[in-house]
PDB file of C-alpha atoms in Angstrom:
ATOM      1  CA  MET A  24      21.731  13.937  32.720  1.00 73.00           C
ATOM      2  CA  LEU A  25      18.349  13.038  31.286  1.00 79.00           C
ATOM      3  CA  ARG A  26      15.276  14.455  32.963  1.00 87.00           C
ATOM      4  CA  VAL A  27      12.276  12.224  33.602  1.00 87.00           C
ATOM      5  CA  LEU A  28       8.936  13.443  32.266  1.00 87.00           C
ATOM      6  CA  ASN A  29       5.934  11.705  33.748  1.00 90.00           C
ATOM      7  CA  VAL A  30       2.847  11.588  31.542  1.00 90.00           C
ATOM      8  CA  SER A  31      -0.515  10.488  32.887  1.00 91.00           C
ATOM      9  CA  GLN A  32      -3.193   8.510  31.061  1.00 89.00           C
ATOM     10  CA  GLU A  33      -5.435  11.572  31.229  1.00 91.00           C
ATOM     11  CA  GLU A  34      -2.777  13.644  29.462  1.00 92.00           C
ATOM     12  CA  ILE A  35      -2.382  10.987  26.783  1.00 90.00           C
ATOM     13  CA  LEU A  36      -6.135  10.922  26.133  1.00 89.00           C
ATOM     14  CA  TYR A  37      -6.256  14.733  26.112  1.00 91.00           C
ATOM     15  CA  HIS A  38      -3.443  14.882  23.540  1.00 93.00           C
ATOM     16  CA  ILE A  39      -5.202  12.309  21.353  1.00 90.00           C
ATOM     17  CA  ARG A  40      -8.346  14.435  21.445  1.00 90.00           C
ATOM     18  CA  ILE A  41      -6.784  17.828  20.704  1.00 92.00           C
ATOM     19  CA  SER A  42      -4.639  16.344  17.920  1.00 94.00           C
ATOM     20  CA  CYS A  43      -7.878  15.108  16.278  1.00 92.00           C
ATOM     21  CA  GLN A  44      -6.895  11.434  16.427  1.00 92.00           C
ATOM     22  CA  ILE A  45     -10.099  10.173  18.026  1.00 90.00           C
ATOM     23  CA  PRO A  46     -11.876   9.300  14.725  1.00 90.00           C
ATOM     24  CA  SER A  47      -8.964   7.195  13.433  1.00 91.00           C
ATOM     25  CA  LEU A  48      -8.608   5.602  16.861  1.00 91.00           C
ATOM     26  CA  LEU A  49     -12.292   4.661  16.913  1.00 91.00           C
ATOM     27  CA  GLU A  50     -12.046   3.256  13.388  1.00 93.00           C
ATOM     28  CA  GLY A  51      -9.157   1.061  14.492  1.00 93.00           C
ATOM     29  CA  ILE A  52     -11.151  -0.221  17.470  1.00 93.00           C
ATOM     30  CA  ALA A  53     -14.205  -0.795  15.292  1.00 94.00           C
ATOM     31  CA  THR A  54     -12.123  -2.728  12.773  1.00 95.00           C
ATOM     32  CA  ARG A  55     -10.878  -5.068  15.488  1.00 95.00           C
ATOM     33  CA  LYS A  56     -14.445  -5.613  16.691  1.00 95.00           C
ATOM     34  CA  ILE A  57     -15.714  -6.279  13.155  1.00 96.00           C
ATOM     35  CA  ILE A  58     -12.978  -8.861  12.586  1.00 97.00           C
ATOM     36  CA  ALA A  59     -13.533 -10.513  15.965  1.00 96.00           C
ATOM     37  CA  ASP A  60     -17.311 -10.726  15.481  1.00 96.00           C
ATOM     38  CA  ALA A  61     -17.027 -12.088  11.923  1.00 97.00           C
ATOM     39  CA  ALA A  62     -14.418 -14.650  13.004  1.00 97.00           C
ATOM     40  CA  LYS A  63     -16.680 -15.783  15.840  1.00 96.00           C
ATOM     41  CA  GLN A  64     -19.633 -16.176  13.477  1.00 96.00           C
ATOM     42  CA  ALA A  65     -17.422 -18.213  11.133  1.00 96.00           C
ATOM     43  CA  ASP A  66     -16.248 -20.317  14.094  1.00 96.00           C
ATOM     44  CA  LEU A  67     -12.580 -19.719  13.253  1.00 96.00           C
ATOM     45  CA  LYS A  68     -10.111 -21.292  15.662  1.00 94.00           C
ATOM     46  CA  ILE A  69      -6.508 -20.385  16.455  1.00 94.00           C
ATOM     47  CA  GLU A  70      -4.211 -23.295  17.235  1.00 95.00           C
ATOM     48  CA  PRO A  71      -1.222 -22.790  19.598  1.00 94.00           C
ATOM     49  CA  GLU A  72       1.326 -23.588  16.875  1.00 96.00           C
ATOM     50  CA  GLU A  73      -0.355 -21.060  14.556  1.00 96.00           C
ATOM     51  CA  LEU A  74      -0.133 -18.382  17.230  1.00 95.00           C
ATOM     52  CA  GLN A  75       3.545 -19.169  17.831  1.00 95.00           C
ATOM     53  CA  GLN A  76       4.245 -18.816  14.105  1.00 96.00           C
ATOM     54  CA  ALA A  77       2.313 -15.542  14.008  1.00 95.00           C
ATOM     55  CA  ALA A  78       4.402 -14.230  16.927  1.00 95.00           C
ATOM     56  CA  ASP A  79       7.598 -15.270  15.125  1.00 95.00           C
ATOM     57  CA  ASN A  80       6.408 -13.499  11.973  1.00 94.00           C
ATOM     58  CA  LEU A  81       5.662 -10.370  13.992  1.00 95.00           C
ATOM     59  CA  ARG A  82       9.172 -10.398  15.454  1.00 95.00           C
ATOM     60  CA  LEU A  83      10.663 -10.883  12.011  1.00 95.00           C
ATOM     61  CA  ALA A  84       8.577  -8.080  10.500  1.00 94.00           C
ATOM     62  CA  ASN A  85       9.854  -5.697  13.178  1.00 95.00           C
ATOM     63  CA  LYS A  86      13.462  -7.026  13.002  1.00 94.00           C
ATOM     64  CA  LEU A  87      13.317  -8.310  16.577  1.00 95.00           C
ATOM     65  CA  LEU A  88      16.030 -10.909  16.100  1.00 92.00           C
ATOM     66  CA  LYS A  89      17.227 -11.071  19.713  1.00 93.00           C
ATOM     67  CA  ALA A  90      15.415 -11.165  23.033  1.00 92.00           C
ATOM     68  CA  GLU A  91      16.803  -7.761  24.032  1.00 94.00           C
ATOM     69  CA  ASP A  92      15.455  -6.309  20.759  1.00 95.00           C
ATOM     70  CA  THR A  93      11.981  -7.571  21.645  1.00 95.00           C
ATOM     71  CA  TRP A  94      12.129  -6.161  25.160  1.00 96.00           C
ATOM     72  CA  ALA A  95      13.297  -2.778  23.870  1.00 96.00           C
ATOM     73  CA  TRP A  96      10.492  -2.751  21.297  1.00 96.00           C
ATOM     74  CA  LEU A  97       7.882  -3.601  23.921  1.00 96.00           C
ATOM     75  CA  LYS A  98       9.200  -0.848  26.175  1.00 94.00           C
ATOM     76  CA  LYS A  99       9.160   1.692  23.342  1.00 95.00           C
ATOM     77  CA  TYR A 100       5.480   1.012  22.589  1.00 94.00           C
ATOM     78  CA  HIS A 101       4.448   0.456  26.232  1.00 93.00           C
ATOM     79  CA  LEU A 102       3.360  -3.115  25.552  1.00 95.00           C
ATOM     80  CA  SER A 103       3.405  -6.159  27.814  1.00 96.00           C
ATOM     81  CA  VAL A 104       4.192  -9.703  26.724  1.00 95.00           C
ATOM     82  CA  ASP A 105       0.450 -10.379  26.828  1.00 96.00           C
ATOM     83  CA  ASP A 106      -0.133  -7.358  24.593  1.00 96.00           C
ATOM     84  CA  PHE A 107       2.414  -8.734  22.114  1.00 96.00           C
ATOM     85  CA  GLU A 108       0.616 -12.072  22.054  1.00 96.00           C
ATOM     86  CA  GLU A 109      -2.715 -10.305  21.553  1.00 96.00           C
ATOM     87  CA  LEU A 110      -1.238  -8.340  18.639  1.00 96.00           C
ATOM     88  CA  ALA A 111      -0.014 -11.565  17.034  1.00 96.00           C
ATOM     89  CA  TYR A 112      -3.424 -13.157  17.675  1.00 96.00           C
ATOM     90  CA  THR A 113      -5.265 -10.231  16.059  1.00 96.00           C
ATOM     91  CA  ASN A 114      -3.018 -10.311  12.983  1.00 96.00           C
ATOM     92  CA  LEU A 115      -3.497 -14.053  12.626  1.00 96.00           C
ATOM     93  CA  LEU A 116      -7.261 -13.837  13.093  1.00 97.00           C
ATOM     94  CA  SER A 117      -7.448 -11.109  10.454  1.00 97.00           C
ATOM     95  CA  ASN A 118      -5.492 -13.254   7.988  1.00 96.00           C
ATOM     96  CA  LYS A 119      -7.599 -16.338   8.678  1.00 97.00           C
ATOM     97  CA  LEU A 120     -10.813 -14.366   8.243  1.00 98.00           C
ATOM     98  CA  ALA A 121      -9.566 -12.924   4.954  1.00 98.00           C
ATOM     99  CA  MET A 122      -8.778 -16.436   3.712  1.00 97.00           C
ATOM    100  CA  HIS A 123     -12.145 -17.724   4.924  1.00 97.00           C
ATOM    101  CA  LEU A 124     -14.053 -14.975   3.133  1.00 97.00           C
ATOM    102  CA  PHE A 125     -12.064 -14.544  -0.066  1.00 98.00           C
ATOM    103  CA  ALA A 126      -9.694 -17.454  -0.767  1.00 97.00           C
ATOM    104  CA  ASP A 127     -12.089 -18.753  -3.423  1.00 97.00           C
ATOM    105  CA  HIS A 128     -12.511 -15.287  -4.943  1.00 97.00           C
ATOM    106  CA  ILE A 129      -8.851 -14.626  -5.780  1.00 97.00           C
ATOM    107  CA  GLU A 130      -8.649 -16.423  -9.126  1.00 96.00           C
ATOM    108  CA  PRO A 131     -12.018 -15.175 -10.474  1.00 97.00           C
ATOM    109  CA  PHE A 132     -11.094 -11.611  -9.461  1.00 96.00           C
ATOM    110  CA  PHE A 133      -7.694 -11.913 -11.135  1.00 95.00           C
ATOM    111  CA  TYR A 134      -9.091 -13.148 -14.451  1.00 94.00           C
ATOM    112  CA  GLU A 135     -11.838 -10.517 -14.367  1.00 94.00           C
ATOM    113  CA  HIS A 136      -9.276  -7.730 -13.788  1.00 92.00           C
ATOM    114  CA  GLU A 137      -6.283  -9.324 -15.505  1.00 90.00           C
ATOM    115  CA  LEU A 138      -5.453  -6.237 -17.557  1.00 88.00           C
ATOM    116  CA  ASP A 139      -5.129  -4.159 -14.372  1.00 88.00           C
ATOM    117  CA  TYR A 140      -2.211  -6.335 -13.279  1.00 89.00           C
ATOM    118  CA  ALA A 141      -0.316  -6.253 -16.587  1.00 91.00           C
ATOM    119  CA  GLY A 142       2.990  -4.428 -16.323  1.00 93.00           C
ATOM    120  CA  ALA A 143       5.079  -2.315 -18.666  1.00 96.00           C
ATOM    121  CA  VAL A 144       8.755  -1.402 -18.432  1.00 97.00           C
ATOM    122  CA  ILE A 145       8.832   2.246 -19.467  1.00 97.00           C
ATOM    123  CA  TYR A 146      11.115   5.264 -19.720  1.00 97.00           C
ATOM    124  CA  GLU A 147       9.607   8.738 -19.688  1.00 96.00           C
ATOM    125  CA  VAL A 148      10.521  12.357 -20.337  1.00 96.00           C
ATOM    126  CA  ILE A 149       7.962  15.113 -19.692  1.00 96.00           C
ATOM    127  CA  LEU A 150       8.273  18.381 -21.624  1.00 95.00           C
ATOM    128  CA  ASP A 151       6.374  21.658 -21.309  1.00 93.00           C
ATOM    129  CA  ASP A 152       6.147  22.448 -25.018  1.00 93.00           C
ATOM    130  CA  GLU A 153       4.138  20.316 -27.471  1.00 94.00           C
ATOM    131  CA  ASP A 154       6.056  21.527 -30.539  1.00 95.00           C
ATOM    132  CA  LEU A 155       9.359  20.668 -28.876  1.00 95.00           C
ATOM    133  CA  ALA A 156       7.985  17.261 -27.879  1.00 95.00           C
ATOM    134  CA  LEU A 157       7.003  16.516 -31.494  1.00 96.00           C
ATOM    135  CA  GLU A 158      10.409  17.663 -32.722  1.00 95.00           C
ATOM    136  CA  VAL A 159      12.130  15.374 -30.203  1.00 95.00           C
ATOM    137  CA  PHE A 160       9.793  12.482 -31.068  1.00 95.00           C
ATOM    138  CA  TYR A 161      10.572  12.677 -34.794  1.00 95.00           C
ATOM    139  CA  ALA A 162      14.292  12.963 -34.043  1.00 94.00           C
ATOM    140  CA  LEU A 163      13.980   9.742 -32.017  1.00 94.00           C
ATOM    141  CA  GLN A 164      12.086   8.097 -34.858  1.00 92.00           C
ATOM    142  CA  GLU A 165      14.884   8.977 -37.293  1.00 92.00           C
ATOM    143  CA  CYS A 166      17.534   7.800 -34.781  1.00 90.00           C
ATOM    144  CA  GLU A 167      19.064  11.285 -34.783  1.00 93.00           C
ATOM    145  CA  ILE A 168      19.133  11.183 -30.974  1.00 93.00           C
ATOM    146  CA  SER A 169      18.748   8.472 -28.322  1.00 93.00           C
ATOM    147  CA  PHE A 170      16.210   8.381 -25.518  1.00 94.00           C
ATOM    148  CA  GLN A 171      19.072   8.503 -22.997  1.00 93.00           C
ATOM    149  CA  GLN A 172      20.306  11.718 -24.595  1.00 94.00           C
ATOM    150  CA  ILE A 173      16.956  13.481 -24.341  1.00 94.00           C
ATOM    151  CA  ALA A 174      16.616  12.239 -20.758  1.00 95.00           C
ATOM    152  CA  ARG A 175      19.979  13.762 -19.877  1.00 94.00           C
ATOM    153  CA  GLN A 176      19.029  16.987 -21.642  1.00 93.00           C
ATOM    154  CA  TYR A 177      15.483  17.542 -20.390  1.00 94.00           C
ATOM    155  CA  ILE A 178      15.055  15.769 -17.037  1.00 95.00           C
ATOM    156  CA  LYS A 179      15.895  18.031 -14.096  1.00 92.00           C
ATOM    157  CA  GLU A 180      15.691  15.520 -11.220  1.00 93.00           C
ATOM    158  CA  PRO A 181      19.252  14.128 -10.867  1.00 93.00           C
ATOM    159  CA  ALA A 182      18.491  10.485  -9.956  1.00 93.00           C
ATOM    160  CA  LEU A 183      15.853  10.156 -12.689  1.00 94.00           C
ATOM    161  CA  ARG A 184      18.143  11.843 -15.213  1.00 93.00           C
ATOM    162  CA  ARG A 185      20.981   9.425 -14.415  1.00 94.00           C
ATOM    163  CA  ALA A 186      18.554   6.515 -14.866  1.00 94.00           C
ATOM    164  CA  GLY A 187      17.607   7.790 -18.323  1.00 94.00           C
ATOM    165  CA  GLY A 188      13.999   8.431 -17.306  1.00 95.00           C
ATOM    166  CA  TYR A 189      13.465   4.841 -16.150  1.00 96.00           C
ATOM    167  CA  GLN A 190      10.073   4.482 -14.436  1.00 95.00           C
ATOM    168  CA  GLY A 191      10.355   0.801 -13.533  1.00 93.00           C
ATOM    169  CA  ILE A 192       7.514  -1.640 -14.052  1.00 93.00           C
ATOM    170  CA  ARG A 193       4.239   0.270 -14.106  1.00 93.00           C
ATOM    171  CA  ARG A 194       0.923  -1.522 -13.905  1.00 90.00           C
ATOM    172  CA  HIS A 195      -2.078  -0.606 -16.003  1.00 89.00           C
ATOM    173  CA  ILE A 196      -3.914   0.778 -12.963  1.00 85.00           C
ATOM    174  CA  ASP A 197      -0.886   2.915 -11.995  1.00 87.00           C
ATOM    175  CA  LEU A 198      -1.078   4.983 -15.181  1.00 91.00           C
ATOM    176  CA  LYS A 199      -3.482   7.674 -16.324  1.00 91.00           C
ATOM    177  CA  PRO A 200      -6.092   6.168 -18.686  1.00 91.00           C
ATOM    178  CA  GLU A 201      -4.828   8.016 -21.769  1.00 92.00           C
ATOM    179  CA  ILE A 202      -1.266   6.864 -21.080  1.00 94.00           C
ATOM    180  CA  ALA A 203      -2.239   3.295 -20.130  1.00 94.00           C
ATOM    181  CA  ALA A 204      -4.218   2.871 -23.361  1.00 93.00           C
ATOM    182  CA  ALA A 205      -1.212   3.849 -25.483  1.00 95.00           C
ATOM    183  CA  VAL A 206       1.380   1.962 -23.431  1.00 95.00           C
ATOM    184  CA  PHE A 207      -0.454  -1.352 -23.449  1.00 94.00           C
ATOM    185  CA  ALA A 208      -1.283  -1.080 -27.149  1.00 94.00           C
ATOM    186  CA  ALA A 209       2.420  -0.658 -27.973  1.00 95.00           C
ATOM    187  CA  ASN A 210       4.622  -3.166 -29.773  1.00 94.00           C
ATOM    188  CA  PRO A 211       7.826  -3.004 -27.689  1.00 95.00           C
ATOM    189  CA  PRO A 212      10.362  -1.656 -27.992  1.00 94.00           C
ATOM    190  CA  GLN A 213       8.421   1.387 -29.150  1.00 95.00           C
ATOM    191  CA  ILE A 214       8.522   5.124 -28.585  1.00 95.00           C
ATOM    192  CA  LEU A 215       5.008   6.514 -28.268  1.00 96.00           C
ATOM    193  CA  LYS A 216       3.814   9.647 -29.973  1.00 95.00           C
ATOM    194  CA  PRO A 217       3.747  12.497 -27.389  1.00 96.00           C
ATOM    195  CA  ILE A 218       0.788  12.337 -25.004  1.00 96.00           C
ATOM    196  CA  MET A 219      -0.579  15.477 -23.352  1.00 95.00           C
ATOM    197  CA  THR A 220      -1.742  15.458 -19.716  1.00 93.00           C
ATOM    198  CA  PRO A 221      -2.031  18.214 -17.080  1.00 93.00           C
ATOM    199  CA  LYS A 222       1.575  17.396 -16.093  1.00 93.00           C
ATOM    200  CA  GLY A 223       2.919  18.208 -19.561  1.00 95.00           C
ATOM    201  CA  VAL A 224       3.750  16.373 -22.776  1.00 96.00           C
ATOM    202  CA  HIS A 225       4.945  12.821 -22.169  1.00 97.00           C
ATOM    203  CA  ILE A 226       7.456  11.079 -24.415  1.00 96.00           C
ATOM    204  CA  ILE A 227       7.473   7.410 -23.439  1.00 97.00           C
ATOM    205  CA  LEU A 228       9.659   4.505 -24.458  1.00 97.00           C
ATOM    206  CA  VAL A 229       7.886   1.186 -23.892  1.00 97.00           C
ATOM    207  CA  GLU A 230      10.665  -1.386 -23.487  1.00 96.00           C
ATOM    208  CA  GLU A 231       8.618  -4.433 -22.500  1.00 96.00           C
ATOM    209  CA  ILE A 232       5.070  -5.557 -21.741  1.00 95.00           C
ATOM    210  CA  ILE A 233       4.867  -8.055 -18.882  1.00 93.00           C
ATOM    211  CA  GLN A 234       1.818 -10.273 -18.885  1.00 90.00           C
ATOM    212  CA  PRO A 235       0.403 -10.814 -15.375  1.00 89.00           C
ATOM    213  CA  GLN A 236       0.901 -14.088 -13.551  1.00 90.00           C
ATOM    214  CA  LEU A 237      -1.069 -15.125 -10.508  1.00 93.00           C
ATOM    215  CA  ASP A 238       1.954 -15.852  -8.313  1.00 93.00           C
ATOM    216  CA  GLU A 239       1.963 -15.948  -4.522  1.00 94.00           C
ATOM    217  CA  GLN A 240       2.821 -12.266  -4.183  1.00 91.00           C
ATOM    218  CA  LEU A 241      -0.118 -11.232  -6.352  1.00 92.00           C
ATOM    219  CA  ARG A 242      -2.422 -13.654  -4.539  1.00 95.00           C
ATOM    220  CA  VAL A 243      -1.534 -11.959  -1.244  1.00 95.00           C
ATOM    221  CA  LYS A 244      -2.145  -8.517  -2.747  1.00 92.00           C
ATOM    222  CA  ILE A 245      -5.532  -9.440  -4.220  1.00 95.00           C
ATOM    223  CA  LEU A 246      -6.574 -11.084  -0.959  1.00 97.00           C
ATOM    224  CA  GLY A 247      -5.577  -7.946   0.941  1.00 96.00           C
ATOM    225  CA  ASP A 248      -7.445  -5.699  -1.493  1.00 95.00           C
ATOM    226  CA  LEU A 249     -10.631  -7.782  -1.283  1.00 97.00           C
ATOM    227  CA  PHE A 250     -10.479  -7.880   2.511  1.00 97.00           C
ATOM    228  CA  ALA A 251      -9.819  -4.134   2.746  1.00 97.00           C
ATOM    229  CA  ALA A 252     -12.815  -3.433   0.499  1.00 96.00           C
ATOM    230  CA  TRP A 253     -14.970  -5.694   2.683  1.00 97.00           C
ATOM    231  CA  LEU A 254     -13.840  -3.899   5.849  1.00 96.00           C
ATOM    232  CA  LYS A 255     -14.545  -0.529   4.236  1.00 94.00           C
ATOM    233  CA  GLN A 256     -18.066  -1.683   3.406  1.00 95.00           C
ATOM    234  CA  GLN A 257     -18.599  -2.947   6.959  1.00 95.00           C
ATOM    235  CA  MET A 258     -17.432   0.403   8.324  1.00 92.00           C
ATOM    236  CA  ALA A 259     -19.760   2.287   5.977  1.00 91.00           C
ATOM    237  CA  GLU A 260     -22.709   0.410   7.485  1.00 89.00           C
ATOM    238  CA  LEU A 261     -21.632   1.165  11.051  1.00 85.00           C
ATOM    239  CA  GLU A 262     -22.138   4.112  13.342  1.00 81.00           C
ATOM    240  CA  ILE A 263     -19.437   4.315  15.990  1.00 78.00           C
ATOM    241  CA  SER A 264     -20.387   5.789  19.331  1.00 73.00           C
ATOM    242  CA  ALA A 265     -17.876   6.304  22.129  1.00 71.00           C
ATOM    243  CA  GLN A 266     -18.108   7.704  25.646  1.00 69.00           C
ATOM    244  CA  ILE A 267     -15.200  10.116  26.107  1.00 68.00           C
ATOM    245  CA  GLU A 268     -14.792  11.570  29.599  1.00 63.00           C
ATOM    246  CA  ASP A 269     -12.642  14.582  30.459  1.00 55.00           C
ATOM    247  CA  GLY A 270     -14.452  15.752  33.562  1.00 47.00           C
ATOM    248  CA  ASN A 271     -17.599  16.172  31.529  1.00 46.00           C
ATOM    249  CA  SER A 272     -19.318  13.237  29.836  1.00 42.00           C
ATOM    250  CA  SER A 273     -19.665  13.456  26.093  1.00 48.00           C
ATOM    251  CA  THR A 274     -20.635  11.028  23.394  1.00 46.00           C
ATOM    252  CA  GLU A 275     -18.954  11.030  20.002  1.00 49.00           C
ATOM    253  CA  ALA A 276     -20.278   9.176  16.983  1.00 49.00           C
ATOM    254  CA  ILE A 277     -18.740   8.798  13.552  1.00 49.00           C
TER     255      ILE A 277
END
């Protein structure tokens, strides 16, 4: 039989404090206030049908496909139906503010940073010994051994070894500068001369260079990045002061 443990609001606040979560909690509150104030200044409005769609999107994002799923989710997070609507409203307001501030900045930002969004399909093996790496590289050049063979021989991590060292599509900004410069100067398919980094000596097969396209997915990412940078700047200009009471009054500022 399950025992019931009653937890008071005071105990919840005390746990938040002693687990050092107050600063992140205050930042979250401040972010909501910044968004609300900026949306008010911009005179942004939320229409009922927009809010309904935002609520549907929230359910979908949390896999709340049935009414009982929604009720269980609300119970788990101690939320009311009004809280759920407020959460949907906040998400929608944040998205509308981001569009209001940066919709016209997406294309200029993309073309200014186009190289950052280029992608490369690469395979990689990292060795500890530079002489061995050069020996392997020249053997690959002479077709004495395949990249899959050296991956099976030198990669220790099982899943990566089975995949032949496949790294997926890596963007320019995902790679160390010395590796990115060589990868995106390659003429695929090409095996790069070994590159030394603090991780070891990298032998990289560049299979394909993918030129960036400003599709909807990338638009959403750029919009999110611009909005996040704006919020970070707003936070940097803000001092957060909160009155926290635990029997004694104290003021915390971050």
